Amino acid sequence: MVLAVGVAGLLVGTGAFGDDDPGGGVTASTTPPAPPASAPRETPARSPSAEPAAEGLLPFGTTHRYADGVEVTVSAPERFTPAEGAAGHKAENTAVKVDVTVRNGSGERLKLVTVQVQGRDGDGREVAGVFDAEQGILPLDGDLLPGRRAVATYAFDVPPRSGDVLEVGVTVGFTGDEGQWSGPLT
């Protein structure tokens, strides 16, 4: 509204409405002119594969180094069949697992309970974790001394609507720094 009044005022001031008064004065209409019709614009369709990779996403198998010197590597996801007693898997979803390797490059003991691993589907939605003690799929636990490494297998329940892409985010400690890996399900 303010823009329309401003444009109308500019047009009146420059004489864009013409000289309707034989005495030389300009009269302005109280209705602003209609904006010119613009041609319809087409938005080119983009396929998911044509979208550029998000900055900061790492391919599986790459190591991310956190500010405190801790390093994390996430392996490529592999499909698997959860045991009957596994928690978090629905029959219509695809169960996948990754190995998360944490190397303590800091000078202090690392509480592994502060390593948080989260999965997201190809659309960025969080996916449920699968816990399968029979197959050793349990989160990291205990303490990790400087210079040592620990490996744990994490599993996720990926719904069919998400395509064949998995993203895994790993946060170490309470700094908010999250390494993010992404790639196709194998």
PDB file of C-alpha atoms in Angstrom:
ATOM      1  CA  MET A   1       0.000   0.000   0.000  1.00  0.00           C
ATOM      2  CA  VAL A   2       2.772   2.429   0.924  1.00  0.00           C
ATOM      3  CA  LEU A   3       4.624   1.526  -2.270  1.00  0.00           C
ATOM      4  CA  ALA A   4       1.521   2.158  -4.425  1.00  0.00           C
ATOM      5  CA  VAL A   5       0.928   5.570  -2.832  1.00  0.00           C
ATOM      6  CA  GLY A   6       4.614   6.432  -3.243  1.00  0.00           C
ATOM      7  CA  VAL A   7       4.598   5.414  -6.921  1.00  0.00           C
ATOM      8  CA  ALA A   8       1.391   7.403  -7.549  1.00  0.00           C
ATOM      9  CA  GLY A   9       2.939  10.444  -5.880  1.00  0.00           C
ATOM     10  CA  LEU A  10       6.059  10.102  -8.016  1.00  0.00           C
ATOM     11  CA  LEU A  11       3.975   9.823 -11.176  1.00  0.00           C
ATOM     12  CA  VAL A  12       1.881  12.883 -10.239  1.00  0.00           C
ATOM     13  CA  GLY A  13       4.988  14.891  -9.430  1.00  0.00           C
ATOM     14  CA  THR A  14       6.617  14.092 -12.783  1.00  0.00           C
ATOM     15  CA  GLY A  15       3.478  14.809 -14.816  1.00  0.00           C
ATOM     16  CA  ALA A  16       2.992  11.230 -15.948  1.00  0.00           C
ATOM     17  CA  PHE A  17      -0.806  11.605 -15.831  1.00  0.00           C
ATOM     18  CA  GLY A  18      -0.821  14.318 -18.436  1.00  0.00           C
ATOM     19  CA  ASP A  19      -2.229  17.826 -18.369  1.00  0.00           C
ATOM     20  CA  ASP A  20      -5.961  17.469 -17.814  1.00  0.00           C
ATOM     21  CA  ASP A  21      -6.571  21.038 -16.610  1.00  0.00           C
ATOM     22  CA  PRO A  22      -6.747  23.601 -19.374  1.00  0.00           C
ATOM     23  CA  GLY A  23      -5.341  26.102 -16.899  1.00  0.00           C
ATOM     24  CA  GLY A  24      -2.043  24.217 -16.780  1.00  0.00           C
ATOM     25  CA  GLY A  25      -2.577  22.442 -13.427  1.00  0.00           C
ATOM     26  CA  VAL A  26      -2.195  18.714 -13.095  1.00  0.00           C
ATOM     27  CA  THR A  27      -4.989  16.640 -11.612  1.00  0.00           C
ATOM     28  CA  ALA A  28      -4.223  13.240 -10.259  1.00  0.00           C
ATOM     29  CA  SER A  29      -6.417  10.250 -10.048  1.00  0.00           C
ATOM     30  CA  THR A  30      -6.831   8.804  -6.577  1.00  0.00           C
ATOM     31  CA  THR A  31      -6.519   5.310  -8.011  1.00  0.00           C
ATOM     32  CA  PRO A  32      -2.958   4.234  -8.781  1.00  0.00           C
ATOM     33  CA  PRO A  33      -2.399   2.805 -12.246  1.00  0.00           C
ATOM     34  CA  ALA A  34      -2.596  -0.956 -12.578  1.00  0.00           C
ATOM     35  CA  PRO A  35       0.788  -2.622 -12.725  1.00  0.00           C
ATOM     36  CA  PRO A  36       1.746  -3.907 -16.168  1.00  0.00           C
ATOM     37  CA  ALA A  37       0.893  -7.533 -16.793  1.00  0.00           C
ATOM     38  CA  SER A  38       3.984  -9.630 -16.631  1.00  0.00           C
ATOM     39  CA  ALA A  39       4.593 -12.686 -18.723  1.00  0.00           C
ATOM     40  CA  PRO A  40       4.259 -15.953 -16.819  1.00  0.00           C
ATOM     41  CA  ARG A  41       7.592 -17.261 -15.609  1.00  0.00           C
ATOM     42  CA  GLU A  42       8.498 -20.893 -15.799  1.00  0.00           C
ATOM     43  CA  THR A  43      10.460 -22.444 -12.986  1.00  0.00           C
ATOM     44  CA  PRO A  44      12.687 -25.130 -14.393  1.00  0.00           C
ATOM     45  CA  ALA A  45      12.089 -28.504 -12.791  1.00  0.00           C
ATOM     46  CA  ARG A  46      15.083 -29.874 -10.890  1.00  0.00           C
ATOM     47  CA  SER A  47      15.676 -33.497 -10.328  1.00  0.00           C
ATOM     48  CA  PRO A  48      17.072 -34.469  -6.915  1.00  0.00           C
ATOM     49  CA  SER A  49      20.337 -35.554  -8.540  1.00  0.00           C
ATOM     50  CA  ALA A  50      20.717 -32.113 -10.165  1.00  0.00           C
ATOM     51  CA  GLU A  51      20.698 -30.302  -6.820  1.00  0.00           C
ATOM     52  CA  PRO A  52      24.138 -29.269  -5.630  1.00  0.00           C
ATOM     53  CA  ALA A  53      25.546 -31.086  -2.626  1.00  0.00           C
ATOM     54  CA  ALA A  54      25.088 -29.125   0.560  1.00  0.00           C
ATOM     55  CA  GLU A  55      28.218 -27.495   1.831  1.00  0.00           C
ATOM     56  CA  GLY A  56      29.730 -29.415   4.710  1.00  0.00           C
ATOM     57  CA  LEU A  57      28.254 -32.829   3.851  1.00  0.00           C
ATOM     58  CA  LEU A  58      30.960 -35.460   3.802  1.00  0.00           C
ATOM     59  CA  PRO A  59      30.919 -38.661   1.765  1.00  0.00           C
ATOM     60  CA  PHE A  60      30.778 -41.819   3.855  1.00  0.00           C
ATOM     61  CA  GLY A  61      34.238 -43.093   4.745  1.00  0.00           C
ATOM     62  CA  THR A  62      35.628 -39.561   5.223  1.00  0.00           C
ATOM     63  CA  THR A  63      37.016 -38.448   8.579  1.00  0.00           C
ATOM     64  CA  HIS A  64      35.767 -35.273  10.291  1.00  0.00           C
ATOM     65  CA  ARG A  65      38.060 -33.587  12.831  1.00  0.00           C
ATOM     66  CA  TYR A  66      36.332 -31.639  15.606  1.00  0.00           C
ATOM     67  CA  ALA A  67      37.835 -28.516  17.208  1.00  0.00           C
ATOM     68  CA  ASP A  68      39.022 -30.454  20.275  1.00  0.00           C
ATOM     69  CA  GLY A  69      40.977 -32.964  18.138  1.00  0.00           C
ATOM     70  CA  VAL A  70      38.457 -35.817  18.252  1.00  0.00           C
ATOM     71  CA  GLU A  71      38.076 -37.497  14.864  1.00  0.00           C
ATOM     72  CA  VAL A  72      35.035 -39.403  13.610  1.00  0.00           C
ATOM     73  CA  THR A  73      34.594 -41.567  10.530  1.00  0.00           C
ATOM     74  CA  VAL A  74      31.254 -43.014   9.395  1.00  0.00           C
ATOM     75  CA  SER A  75      31.273 -46.002   7.041  1.00  0.00           C
ATOM     76  CA  ALA A  76      28.962 -46.383   4.065  1.00  0.00           C
ATOM     77  CA  PRO A  77      25.516 -47.711   5.025  1.00  0.00           C
ATOM     78  CA  GLU A  78      24.749 -51.378   4.464  1.00  0.00           C
ATOM     79  CA  ARG A  79      21.308 -52.966   4.417  1.00  0.00           C
ATOM     80  CA  PHE A  80      20.740 -55.677   7.001  1.00  0.00           C
ATOM     81  CA  THR A  81      17.982 -57.773   8.518  1.00  0.00           C
ATOM     82  CA  PRO A  82      17.403 -56.985  12.200  1.00  0.00           C
ATOM     83  CA  ALA A  83      17.037 -59.882  14.632  1.00  0.00           C
ATOM     84  CA  GLU A  84      13.552 -60.733  15.848  1.00  0.00           C
ATOM     85  CA  GLY A  85      14.170 -59.033  19.192  1.00  0.00           C
ATOM     86  CA  ALA A  86      15.488 -55.771  17.661  1.00  0.00           C
ATOM     87  CA  ALA A  87      13.796 -52.516  18.607  1.00  0.00           C
ATOM     88  CA  GLY A  88      12.959 -49.644  16.262  1.00  0.00           C
ATOM     89  CA  HIS A  89      12.421 -51.478  12.955  1.00  0.00           C
ATOM     90  CA  LYS A  90       9.171 -51.565  10.963  1.00  0.00           C
ATOM     91  CA  ALA A  91       8.711 -54.283   8.333  1.00  0.00           C
ATOM     92  CA  GLU A  92       7.959 -51.804   5.508  1.00  0.00           C
ATOM     93  CA  ASN A  93      11.180 -49.833   6.123  1.00  0.00           C
ATOM     94  CA  THR A  94      14.770 -50.554   5.116  1.00  0.00           C
ATOM     95  CA  ALA A  95      17.162 -51.275   7.982  1.00  0.00           C
ATOM     96  CA  VAL A  96      20.704 -50.001   7.375  1.00  0.00           C
ATOM     97  CA  LYS A  97      23.790 -49.962   9.555  1.00  0.00           C
ATOM     98  CA  VAL A  98      26.972 -47.902   9.663  1.00  0.00           C
ATOM     99  CA  ASP A  99      30.158 -48.187  11.689  1.00  0.00           C
ATOM    100  CA  VAL A 100      31.075 -45.042  13.624  1.00  0.00           C
ATOM    101  CA  THR A 101      34.753 -44.833  14.518  1.00  0.00           C
ATOM    102  CA  VAL A 102      35.808 -42.289  17.142  1.00  0.00           C
ATOM    103  CA  ARG A 103      39.484 -41.501  17.698  1.00  0.00           C
ATOM    104  CA  ASN A 104      40.288 -39.388  20.735  1.00  0.00           C
ATOM    105  CA  GLY A 105      42.811 -36.850  19.464  1.00  0.00           C
ATOM    106  CA  SER A 106      42.243 -34.582  22.445  1.00  0.00           C
ATOM    107  CA  GLY A 107      44.460 -34.539  25.489  1.00  0.00           C
ATOM    108  CA  GLU A 108      41.638 -35.596  27.825  1.00  0.00           C
ATOM    109  CA  ARG A 109      39.511 -38.627  28.536  1.00  0.00           C
ATOM    110  CA  LEU A 110      36.373 -38.618  26.341  1.00  0.00           C
ATOM    111  CA  LYS A 111      33.019 -39.719  27.739  1.00  0.00           C
ATOM    112  CA  LEU A 112      31.561 -41.693  24.832  1.00  0.00           C
ATOM    113  CA  VAL A 113      28.033 -41.078  26.070  1.00  0.00           C
ATOM    114  CA  THR A 114      28.502 -37.515  24.707  1.00  0.00           C
ATOM    115  CA  VAL A 115      28.829 -38.889  21.153  1.00  0.00           C
ATOM    116  CA  GLN A 116      25.374 -38.500  19.630  1.00  0.00           C
ATOM    117  CA  VAL A 117      24.583 -40.187  16.303  1.00  0.00           C
ATOM    118  CA  GLN A 118      21.454 -39.260  14.358  1.00  0.00           C
ATOM    119  CA  GLY A 119      20.121 -40.474  11.010  1.00  0.00           C
ATOM    120  CA  ARG A 120      18.072 -38.545   8.466  1.00  0.00           C
ATOM    121  CA  ASP A 121      16.463 -39.670   5.232  1.00  0.00           C
ATOM    122  CA  GLY A 122      17.047 -38.107   1.819  1.00  0.00           C
ATOM    123  CA  ASP A 123      14.405 -35.462   2.598  1.00  0.00           C
ATOM    124  CA  GLY A 124      16.147 -34.410   5.836  1.00  0.00           C
ATOM    125  CA  ARG A 125      13.627 -36.086   8.154  1.00  0.00           C
ATOM    126  CA  GLU A 126      14.981 -37.826  11.227  1.00  0.00           C
ATOM    127  CA  VAL A 127      14.794 -41.613  11.003  1.00  0.00           C
ATOM    128  CA  ALA A 128      14.396 -43.991  13.926  1.00  0.00           C
ATOM    129  CA  GLY A 129      17.373 -45.802  15.348  1.00  0.00           C
ATOM    130  CA  VAL A 130      17.410 -49.594  15.410  1.00  0.00           C
ATOM    131  CA  PHE A 131      18.830 -51.312  18.492  1.00  0.00           C
ATOM    132  CA  ASP A 132      19.814 -54.938  18.014  1.00  0.00           C
ATOM    133  CA  ALA A 133      21.867 -56.398  20.876  1.00  0.00           C
ATOM    134  CA  GLU A 134      21.997 -59.820  19.148  1.00  0.00           C
ATOM    135  CA  GLN A 135      23.965 -58.287  16.282  1.00  0.00           C
ATOM    136  CA  GLY A 136      25.994 -55.888  18.459  1.00  0.00           C
ATOM    137  CA  ILE A 137      24.161 -52.762  17.351  1.00  0.00           C
ATOM    138  CA  LEU A 138      24.395 -50.644  20.491  1.00  0.00           C
ATOM    139  CA  PRO A 139      25.629 -47.068  21.056  1.00  0.00           C
ATOM    140  CA  LEU A 140      29.118 -46.139  22.221  1.00  0.00           C
ATOM    141  CA  ASP A 141      29.616 -46.228  25.981  1.00  0.00           C
ATOM    142  CA  GLY A 142      32.381 -45.795  28.556  1.00  0.00           C
ATOM    143  CA  ASP A 143      35.463 -43.598  28.441  1.00  0.00           C
ATOM    144  CA  LEU A 144      38.013 -43.263  25.661  1.00  0.00           C
ATOM    145  CA  LEU A 145      41.595 -42.391  26.604  1.00  0.00           C
ATOM    146  CA  PRO A 146      43.622 -39.907  24.537  1.00  0.00           C
ATOM    147  CA  GLY A 147      45.090 -41.516  21.405  1.00  0.00           C
ATOM    148  CA  ARG A 148      42.692 -44.487  21.523  1.00  0.00           C
ATOM    149  CA  ARG A 149      39.772 -45.313  19.266  1.00  0.00           C
ATOM    150  CA  ALA A 150      36.387 -46.950  19.657  1.00  0.00           C
ATOM    151  CA  VAL A 151      34.036 -48.381  17.035  1.00  0.00           C
ATOM    152  CA  ALA A 152      30.303 -49.000  17.340  1.00  0.00           C
ATOM    153  CA  THR A 153      27.659 -50.009  14.834  1.00  0.00           C
ATOM    154  CA  TYR A 154      24.568 -47.805  14.581  1.00  0.00           C
ATOM    155  CA  ALA A 155      21.465 -48.742  12.619  1.00  0.00           C
ATOM    156  CA  PHE A 156      18.573 -46.751  11.197  1.00  0.00           C
ATOM    157  CA  ASP A 157      15.099 -47.529   9.916  1.00  0.00           C
ATOM    158  CA  VAL A 158      14.718 -45.708   6.583  1.00  0.00           C
ATOM    159  CA  PRO A 159      11.159 -45.352   5.248  1.00  0.00           C
ATOM    160  CA  PRO A 160      10.516 -46.055   1.547  1.00  0.00           C
ATOM    161  CA  ARG A 161       9.373 -42.450   0.866  1.00  0.00           C
ATOM    162  CA  SER A 162      12.896 -41.127   1.417  1.00  0.00           C
ATOM    163  CA  GLY A 163      14.592 -42.637  -1.603  1.00  0.00           C
ATOM    164  CA  ASP A 164      17.883 -44.402  -1.273  1.00  0.00           C
ATOM    165  CA  VAL A 165      19.842 -41.707   0.593  1.00  0.00           C
ATOM    166  CA  LEU A 166      20.971 -41.605   4.202  1.00  0.00           C
ATOM    167  CA  GLU A 167      22.491 -38.719   6.131  1.00  0.00           C
ATOM    168  CA  VAL A 168      24.242 -39.327   9.438  1.00  0.00           C
ATOM    169  CA  GLY A 169      25.077 -36.538  11.866  1.00  0.00           C
ATOM    170  CA  VAL A 170      27.550 -37.051  14.713  1.00  0.00           C
ATOM    171  CA  THR A 171      27.947 -34.568  17.561  1.00  0.00           C
ATOM    172  CA  VAL A 172      30.788 -35.004  20.060  1.00  0.00           C
ATOM    173  CA  GLY A 173      30.453 -33.258  23.411  1.00  0.00           C
ATOM    174  CA  PHE A 174      28.338 -30.196  23.944  1.00  0.00           C
ATOM    175  CA  THR A 175      29.932 -27.771  21.464  1.00  0.00           C
ATOM    176  CA  GLY A 176      27.198 -28.082  18.853  1.00  0.00           C
ATOM    177  CA  ASP A 177      29.743 -29.015  16.171  1.00  0.00           C
ATOM    178  CA  GLU A 178      28.155 -31.759  14.076  1.00  0.00           C
ATOM    179  CA  GLY A 179      29.930 -33.728  11.367  1.00  0.00           C
ATOM    180  CA  GLN A 180      27.475 -34.745   8.638  1.00  0.00           C
ATOM    181  CA  TRP A 181      27.861 -37.585   6.182  1.00  0.00           C
ATOM    182  CA  SER A 182      25.611 -38.393   3.241  1.00  0.00           C
ATOM    183  CA  GLY A 183      25.377 -40.937   0.469  1.00  0.00           C
ATOM    184  CA  PRO A 184      23.318 -43.618  -1.200  1.00  0.00           C
ATOM    185  CA  LEU A 185      22.158 -46.768   0.538  1.00  0.00           C
ATOM    186  CA  THR A 186      24.071 -49.815  -0.689  1.00  0.00           C
TER     187      THR A 186
END
